[in-house]
């Protein structure tokens, strides 16, 4: 698997969402942030909107659930058409059961870690997940500064995955741009969520390609 870019529509123009989605059709995934105003202080969109986005997006949907009670809600986003569903470890009652439900429904199962959550919390259960999302900002709002100290988590996950020959995808979200993506790729990340870096560019589709190329070159050393 090569480097993958997942533009976040959190930085898109919500009044023109379908046209904003088409602007990034060079991407591998479309990252959709779902926030409930409880687990994080921001409020974005919910299940009916994600279902409609999945119907019109040329890219598969990568749904990032920053919400309470993912044990109940995460499978419903898979049923709504999300090809990958990420829930937060901190909000889950039974992360392994959620992951198994998602896989049963045909979605990739992913777990996210907030900056303050140690990676050791999930190392024993990595086989349950297709991807781990390492938050490189505090979840809830776009445009925050990248936290380079989170690379220790990325390196630990890559080492554990390689040792088990698991093929785990490692995603990072927060402050990903041209000046940070190479650092993440060298640490072992391979799926990159970029919001303002893509949608703030003059040509979002070209920016996706540029970010992928930078990550690919960095990973090759």
PDB file of C-alpha atoms in Angstrom:
ATOM      1  CA  UNK A   1       0.000   0.000   0.000  1.00  0.00           C
ATOM      2  CA  UNK A   2       1.274   3.453  -0.872  1.00  0.00           C
ATOM      3  CA  UNK A   3       0.775   6.753   0.884  1.00  0.00           C
ATOM      4  CA  UNK A   4      -2.890   7.781   1.090  1.00  0.00           C
ATOM      5  CA  UNK A   5      -4.398  11.258   1.412  1.00  0.00           C
ATOM      6  CA  UNK A   6      -7.794  11.859   3.011  1.00  0.00           C
ATOM      7  CA  UNK A   7      -8.916  15.501   2.742  1.00  0.00           C
ATOM      8  CA  UNK A   8     -11.139  16.598   5.601  1.00  0.00           C
ATOM      9  CA  UNK A   9     -14.360  18.326   4.601  1.00  0.00           C
ATOM     10  CA  UNK A  10     -14.269  20.124   7.947  1.00  0.00           C
ATOM     11  CA  UNK A  11     -12.314  22.757   6.009  1.00  0.00           C
ATOM     12  CA  UNK A  12     -14.684  22.755   3.003  1.00  0.00           C
ATOM     13  CA  UNK A  13     -17.479  25.180   2.191  1.00  0.00           C
ATOM     14  CA  UNK A  14     -20.517  23.436   3.665  1.00  0.00           C
ATOM     15  CA  UNK A  15     -22.879  25.556   1.586  1.00  0.00           C
ATOM     16  CA  UNK A  16     -21.411  24.001  -1.577  1.00  0.00           C
ATOM     17  CA  UNK A  17     -20.443  20.608  -0.262  1.00  0.00           C
ATOM     18  CA  UNK A  18     -20.873  18.429  -3.349  1.00  0.00           C
ATOM     19  CA  UNK A  19     -18.750  20.725  -5.502  1.00  0.00           C
ATOM     20  CA  UNK A  20     -16.165  20.892  -2.704  1.00  0.00           C
ATOM     21  CA  UNK A  21     -15.978  17.090  -2.657  1.00  0.00           C
ATOM     22  CA  UNK A  22     -15.366  16.962  -6.405  1.00  0.00           C
ATOM     23  CA  UNK A  23     -12.475  19.421  -5.999  1.00  0.00           C
ATOM     24  CA  UNK A  24     -10.451  16.721  -4.221  1.00  0.00           C
ATOM     25  CA  UNK A  25     -11.209  13.754  -6.461  1.00  0.00           C
ATOM     26  CA  UNK A  26      -7.484  12.956  -6.693  1.00  0.00           C
ATOM     27  CA  UNK A  27      -7.651  11.805  -3.058  1.00  0.00           C
ATOM     28  CA  UNK A  28      -7.751   8.242  -1.787  1.00  0.00           C
ATOM     29  CA  UNK A  29     -10.448   8.891   0.820  1.00  0.00           C
ATOM     30  CA  UNK A  30     -12.845  11.610   1.840  1.00  0.00           C
ATOM     31  CA  UNK A  31     -12.494  12.260   5.567  1.00  0.00           C
ATOM     32  CA  UNK A  32     -15.774  13.181   7.249  1.00  0.00           C
ATOM     33  CA  UNK A  33     -15.606  14.469  10.818  1.00  0.00           C
ATOM     34  CA  UNK A  34     -18.674  13.707  12.909  1.00  0.00           C
ATOM     35  CA  UNK A  35     -18.809  15.696  16.165  1.00  0.00           C
ATOM     36  CA  UNK A  36     -21.627  15.675  18.686  1.00  0.00           C
ATOM     37  CA  UNK A  37     -20.896  18.656  20.937  1.00  0.00           C
ATOM     38  CA  UNK A  38     -20.330  16.272  23.882  1.00  0.00           C
ATOM     39  CA  UNK A  39     -17.219  14.168  23.297  1.00  0.00           C
ATOM     40  CA  UNK A  40     -15.718  17.260  21.684  1.00  0.00           C
ATOM     41  CA  UNK A  41     -17.001  20.836  22.059  1.00  0.00           C
ATOM     42  CA  UNK A  42     -17.738  21.321  18.369  1.00  0.00           C
ATOM     43  CA  UNK A  43     -20.858  20.174  16.477  1.00  0.00           C
ATOM     44  CA  UNK A  44     -20.721  19.234  12.797  1.00  0.00           C
ATOM     45  CA  UNK A  45     -22.981  16.773  10.997  1.00  0.00           C
ATOM     46  CA  UNK A  46     -24.629  13.421  11.517  1.00  0.00           C
ATOM     47  CA  UNK A  47     -25.842  10.206  10.019  1.00  0.00           C
ATOM     48  CA  UNK A  48     -28.242  11.470   7.292  1.00  0.00           C
ATOM     49  CA  UNK A  49     -25.619  13.867   5.907  1.00  0.00           C
ATOM     50  CA  UNK A  50     -22.910  11.196   5.867  1.00  0.00           C
ATOM     51  CA  UNK A  51     -25.281   8.832   4.075  1.00  0.00           C
ATOM     52  CA  UNK A  52     -25.904  11.420   1.356  1.00  0.00           C
ATOM     53  CA  UNK A  53     -22.199  12.278   1.066  1.00  0.00           C
ATOM     54  CA  UNK A  54     -21.448   8.592   0.525  1.00  0.00           C
ATOM     55  CA  UNK A  55     -23.925   8.565  -2.349  1.00  0.00           C
ATOM     56  CA  UNK A  56     -22.265  11.424  -4.233  1.00  0.00           C
ATOM     57  CA  UNK A  57     -18.567  11.136  -3.328  1.00  0.00           C
ATOM     58  CA  UNK A  58     -16.195   9.711  -5.962  1.00  0.00           C
ATOM     59  CA  UNK A  59     -13.921   8.630  -3.076  1.00  0.00           C
ATOM     60  CA  UNK A  60     -14.751   6.140  -0.315  1.00  0.00           C
ATOM     61  CA  UNK A  61     -15.825   7.723   2.970  1.00  0.00           C
ATOM     62  CA  UNK A  62     -13.519   7.706   5.969  1.00  0.00           C
ATOM     63  CA  UNK A  63     -15.840   8.625   8.853  1.00  0.00           C
ATOM     64  CA  UNK A  64     -14.155   9.906  12.014  1.00  0.00           C
ATOM     65  CA  UNK A  65     -16.601   9.722  14.913  1.00  0.00           C
ATOM     66  CA  UNK A  66     -15.742  12.203  17.655  1.00  0.00           C
ATOM     67  CA  UNK A  67     -18.878  11.253  19.559  1.00  0.00           C
ATOM     68  CA  UNK A  68     -20.141   9.600  22.708  1.00  0.00           C
ATOM     69  CA  UNK A  69     -21.481   6.031  22.603  1.00  0.00           C
ATOM     70  CA  UNK A  70     -19.675   4.726  19.501  1.00  0.00           C
ATOM     71  CA  UNK A  71     -20.698   1.224  20.594  1.00  0.00           C
ATOM     72  CA  UNK A  72     -24.192   2.156  19.412  1.00  0.00           C
ATOM     73  CA  UNK A  73     -23.425   4.569  16.594  1.00  0.00           C
ATOM     74  CA  UNK A  74     -20.325   3.285  14.792  1.00  0.00           C
ATOM     75  CA  UNK A  75     -22.053   0.352  13.040  1.00  0.00           C
ATOM     76  CA  UNK A  76     -24.765   2.699  11.809  1.00  0.00           C
ATOM     77  CA  UNK A  77     -22.187   4.763   9.921  1.00  0.00           C
ATOM     78  CA  UNK A  78     -20.967   1.600   8.216  1.00  0.00           C
ATOM     79  CA  UNK A  79     -24.556   0.835   7.270  1.00  0.00           C
ATOM     80  CA  UNK A  80     -24.869   4.391   5.926  1.00  0.00           C
ATOM     81  CA  UNK A  81     -22.071   3.771   3.446  1.00  0.00           C
ATOM     82  CA  UNK A  82     -18.818   4.682   5.176  1.00  0.00           C
ATOM     83  CA  UNK A  83     -16.063   2.380   3.935  1.00  0.00           C
ATOM     84  CA  UNK A  84     -13.918   3.092   6.986  1.00  0.00           C
ATOM     85  CA  UNK A  85     -15.230   4.040  10.419  1.00  0.00           C
ATOM     86  CA  UNK A  86     -13.000   5.434  13.150  1.00  0.00           C
ATOM     87  CA  UNK A  87     -14.207   5.637  16.728  1.00  0.00           C
ATOM     88  CA  UNK A  88     -12.372   7.009  19.746  1.00  0.00           C
ATOM     89  CA  UNK A  89     -10.881   4.599  22.243  1.00  0.00           C
ATOM     90  CA  UNK A  90     -11.685   7.072  25.008  1.00  0.00           C
ATOM     91  CA  UNK A  91     -15.428   6.993  24.240  1.00  0.00           C
ATOM     92  CA  UNK A  92     -15.823   3.252  23.674  1.00  0.00           C
ATOM     93  CA  UNK A  93     -17.127   0.745  26.184  1.00  0.00           C
ATOM     94  CA  UNK A  94     -15.880  -2.283  24.197  1.00  0.00           C
ATOM     95  CA  UNK A  95     -13.477  -1.322  21.371  1.00  0.00           C
ATOM     96  CA  UNK A  96     -13.013  -4.911  20.229  1.00  0.00           C
ATOM     97  CA  UNK A  97     -16.746  -5.496  19.883  1.00  0.00           C
ATOM     98  CA  UNK A  98     -17.154  -2.275  17.881  1.00  0.00           C
ATOM     99  CA  UNK A  99     -14.328  -3.292  15.532  1.00  0.00           C
ATOM    100  CA  UNK A 100     -15.853  -6.711  14.996  1.00  0.00           C
ATOM    101  CA  UNK A 101     -19.245  -5.179  14.251  1.00  0.00           C
ATOM    102  CA  UNK A 102     -17.695  -2.848  11.686  1.00  0.00           C
ATOM    103  CA  UNK A 103     -15.822  -5.629   9.947  1.00  0.00           C
ATOM    104  CA  UNK A 104     -18.952  -7.781   9.893  1.00  0.00           C
ATOM    105  CA  UNK A 105     -20.700  -4.936   8.052  1.00  0.00           C
ATOM    106  CA  UNK A 106     -17.901  -4.725   5.486  1.00  0.00           C
ATOM    107  CA  UNK A 107     -16.237  -1.535   6.749  1.00  0.00           C
ATOM    108  CA  UNK A 108     -12.648  -1.057   7.806  1.00  0.00           C
ATOM    109  CA  UNK A 109     -12.426  -0.781  11.598  1.00  0.00           C
ATOM    110  CA  UNK A 110     -10.296   2.011  13.006  1.00  0.00           C
ATOM    111  CA  UNK A 111      -9.637   3.307  16.502  1.00  0.00           C
ATOM    112  CA  UNK A 112      -8.454   6.828  17.330  1.00  0.00           C
ATOM    113  CA  UNK A 113      -6.263   8.017  20.184  1.00  0.00           C
ATOM    114  CA  UNK A 114      -6.377  11.537  21.593  1.00  0.00           C
ATOM    115  CA  UNK A 115      -2.957  13.126  22.296  1.00  0.00           C
ATOM    116  CA  UNK A 116      -3.155  12.319  26.002  1.00  0.00           C
ATOM    117  CA  UNK A 117      -3.988   8.614  25.522  1.00  0.00           C
ATOM    118  CA  UNK A 118      -0.939   6.327  25.644  1.00  0.00           C
ATOM    119  CA  UNK A 119      -0.425   3.985  22.732  1.00  0.00           C
ATOM    120  CA  UNK A 120       0.006   1.098  25.172  1.00  0.00           C
ATOM    121  CA  UNK A 121      -3.784   1.182  25.666  1.00  0.00           C
ATOM    122  CA  UNK A 122      -4.328  -0.599  22.336  1.00  0.00           C
ATOM    123  CA  UNK A 123      -1.064  -2.401  21.536  1.00  0.00           C
ATOM    124  CA  UNK A 124      -2.444  -5.706  22.802  1.00  0.00           C
ATOM    125  CA  UNK A 125      -5.481  -5.469  20.526  1.00  0.00           C
ATOM    126  CA  UNK A 126      -3.954  -4.296  17.242  1.00  0.00           C
ATOM    127  CA  UNK A 127      -5.140  -7.387  15.370  1.00  0.00           C
ATOM    128  CA  UNK A 128      -8.715  -6.186  15.925  1.00  0.00           C
ATOM    129  CA  UNK A 129      -8.160  -3.018  13.898  1.00  0.00           C
ATOM    130  CA  UNK A 130      -7.449  -2.190  10.281  1.00  0.00           C
ATOM    131  CA  UNK A 131      -6.180   1.285  11.124  1.00  0.00           C
ATOM    132  CA  UNK A 132      -5.171   3.382  14.121  1.00  0.00           C
ATOM    133  CA  UNK A 133      -5.641   7.144  14.002  1.00  0.00           C
ATOM    134  CA  UNK A 134      -3.061   9.089  15.996  1.00  0.00           C
ATOM    135  CA  UNK A 135      -4.455  12.547  16.655  1.00  0.00           C
ATOM    136  CA  UNK A 136      -1.727  15.147  16.162  1.00  0.00           C
ATOM    137  CA  UNK A 137      -3.956  17.896  17.592  1.00  0.00           C
ATOM    138  CA  UNK A 138      -6.682  17.876  20.219  1.00  0.00           C
ATOM    139  CA  UNK A 139      -9.835  16.711  18.419  1.00  0.00           C
ATOM    140  CA  UNK A 140     -12.682  19.106  17.797  1.00  0.00           C
ATOM    141  CA  UNK A 141     -11.512  21.957  15.578  1.00  0.00           C
ATOM    142  CA  UNK A 142      -9.518  22.336  12.376  1.00  0.00           C
ATOM    143  CA  UNK A 143      -6.524  24.609  11.858  1.00  0.00           C
ATOM    144  CA  UNK A 144      -4.575  23.634  14.997  1.00  0.00           C
ATOM    145  CA  UNK A 145      -0.787  23.310  15.166  1.00  0.00           C
ATOM    146  CA  UNK A 146       0.807  19.909  14.568  1.00  0.00           C
ATOM    147  CA  UNK A 147       2.128  18.104  17.675  1.00  0.00           C
ATOM    148  CA  UNK A 148       5.467  16.484  16.711  1.00  0.00           C
ATOM    149  CA  UNK A 149       5.747  14.562  19.985  1.00  0.00           C
ATOM    150  CA  UNK A 150       2.948  12.290  18.742  1.00  0.00           C
ATOM    151  CA  UNK A 151       5.487  10.680  16.390  1.00  0.00           C
ATOM    152  CA  UNK A 152       6.583   8.408  19.233  1.00  0.00           C
ATOM    153  CA  UNK A 153       3.119   6.811  19.029  1.00  0.00           C
ATOM    154  CA  UNK A 154       3.390   6.431  15.270  1.00  0.00           C
ATOM    155  CA  UNK A 155       6.795   4.764  15.561  1.00  0.00           C
ATOM    156  CA  UNK A 156       5.557   2.396  18.281  1.00  0.00           C
ATOM    157  CA  UNK A 157       2.542   1.384  16.203  1.00  0.00           C
ATOM    158  CA  UNK A 158       4.613   0.812  13.086  1.00  0.00           C
ATOM    159  CA  UNK A 159       7.122  -1.305  15.003  1.00  0.00           C
ATOM    160  CA  UNK A 160       4.354  -3.417  16.564  1.00  0.00           C
ATOM    161  CA  UNK A 161       2.570  -3.880  13.249  1.00  0.00           C
ATOM    162  CA  UNK A 162       5.752  -4.833  11.429  1.00  0.00           C
ATOM    163  CA  UNK A 163       6.731  -7.303  14.166  1.00  0.00           C
ATOM    164  CA  UNK A 164       3.362  -9.028  13.799  1.00  0.00           C
ATOM    165  CA  UNK A 165       3.347  -8.706   9.990  1.00  0.00           C
ATOM    166  CA  UNK A 166      -0.099  -7.175  10.369  1.00  0.00           C
ATOM    167  CA  UNK A 167      -0.174  -4.472   7.697  1.00  0.00           C
ATOM    168  CA  UNK A 168      -1.833  -1.955  10.005  1.00  0.00           C
ATOM    169  CA  UNK A 169      -2.625   1.416   8.467  1.00  0.00           C
ATOM    170  CA  UNK A 170      -1.503   4.335  10.622  1.00  0.00           C
ATOM    171  CA  UNK A 171      -3.380   7.564  10.108  1.00  0.00           C
ATOM    172  CA  UNK A 172      -2.584  11.021  11.441  1.00  0.00           C
ATOM    173  CA  UNK A 173      -4.994  13.929  11.702  1.00  0.00           C
ATOM    174  CA  UNK A 174      -4.204  17.493  12.670  1.00  0.00           C
ATOM    175  CA  UNK A 175      -1.809  20.040  11.207  1.00  0.00           C
ATOM    176  CA  UNK A 176      -0.872  17.831   8.250  1.00  0.00           C
ATOM    177  CA  UNK A 177       0.632  19.986   5.499  1.00  0.00           C
ATOM    178  CA  UNK A 178       3.720  20.186   3.307  1.00  0.00           C
ATOM    179  CA  UNK A 179       5.938  21.109   6.254  1.00  0.00           C
ATOM    180  CA  UNK A 180       4.809  18.200   8.474  1.00  0.00           C
ATOM    181  CA  UNK A 181       3.820  15.285   6.250  1.00  0.00           C
ATOM    182  CA  UNK A 182       7.390  14.122   5.649  1.00  0.00           C
ATOM    183  CA  UNK A 183       8.001  13.867   9.402  1.00  0.00           C
ATOM    184  CA  UNK A 184       4.964  11.595   9.772  1.00  0.00           C
ATOM    185  CA  UNK A 185       5.891   9.439   6.779  1.00  0.00           C
ATOM    186  CA  UNK A 186       9.395   8.878   8.122  1.00  0.00           C
ATOM    187  CA  UNK A 187       7.927   7.836  11.477  1.00  0.00           C
ATOM    188  CA  UNK A 188       5.754   5.210   9.781  1.00  0.00           C
ATOM    189  CA  UNK A 189       2.457   6.925   9.045  1.00  0.00           C
ATOM    190  CA  UNK A 190       0.791   6.131   5.735  1.00  0.00           C
ATOM    191  CA  UNK A 191      -2.699   7.692   5.782  1.00  0.00           C
ATOM    192  CA  UNK A 192      -2.859  11.461   6.127  1.00  0.00           C
ATOM    193  CA  UNK A 193      -5.857  13.643   6.931  1.00  0.00           C
ATOM    194  CA  UNK A 194      -5.358  17.157   5.596  1.00  0.00           C
ATOM    195  CA  UNK A 195      -8.010  19.821   5.877  1.00  0.00           C
ATOM    196  CA  UNK A 196      -6.948  23.439   5.599  1.00  0.00           C
ATOM    197  CA  UNK A 197      -3.763  22.477   3.729  1.00  0.00           C
ATOM    198  CA  UNK A 198      -5.871  21.048   0.907  1.00  0.00           C
ATOM    199  CA  UNK A 199      -8.958  23.238   0.899  1.00  0.00           C
ATOM    200  CA  UNK A 200      -6.901  26.364   1.484  1.00  0.00           C
ATOM    201  CA  UNK A 201      -4.783  25.671  -1.593  1.00  0.00           C
ATOM    202  CA  UNK A 202      -5.379  27.382  -4.942  1.00  0.00           C
ATOM    203  CA  UNK A 203      -5.799  23.951  -6.561  1.00  0.00           C
ATOM    204  CA  UNK A 204      -6.988  21.394  -3.972  1.00  0.00           C
ATOM    205  CA  UNK A 205      -6.680  18.421  -6.331  1.00  0.00           C
ATOM    206  CA  UNK A 206      -3.073  19.306  -7.158  1.00  0.00           C
ATOM    207  CA  UNK A 207      -2.304  19.803  -3.471  1.00  0.00           C
ATOM    208  CA  UNK A 208      -3.482  16.270  -2.736  1.00  0.00           C
ATOM    209  CA  UNK A 209      -1.032  14.956  -5.340  1.00  0.00           C
ATOM    210  CA  UNK A 210       1.791  17.115  -3.977  1.00  0.00           C
ATOM    211  CA  UNK A 211       1.226  15.901  -0.414  1.00  0.00           C
ATOM    212  CA  UNK A 212       1.142  12.263  -1.530  1.00  0.00           C
ATOM    213  CA  UNK A 213       4.378  12.717  -3.474  1.00  0.00           C
ATOM    214  CA  UNK A 214       6.130  14.307  -0.477  1.00  0.00           C
ATOM    215  CA  UNK A 215       5.043  11.484   1.810  1.00  0.00           C
ATOM    216  CA  UNK A 216       6.069   8.810  -0.689  1.00  0.00           C
ATOM    217  CA  UNK A 217       9.537  10.297  -1.150  1.00  0.00           C
ATOM    218  CA  UNK A 218      10.049  10.682   2.598  1.00  0.00           C
ATOM    219  CA  UNK A 219       9.018   7.089   3.320  1.00  0.00           C
ATOM    220  CA  UNK A 220      11.509   5.820   0.757  1.00  0.00           C
ATOM    221  CA  UNK A 221      14.255   7.729   2.538  1.00  0.00           C
TER     222      UNK A 221
END
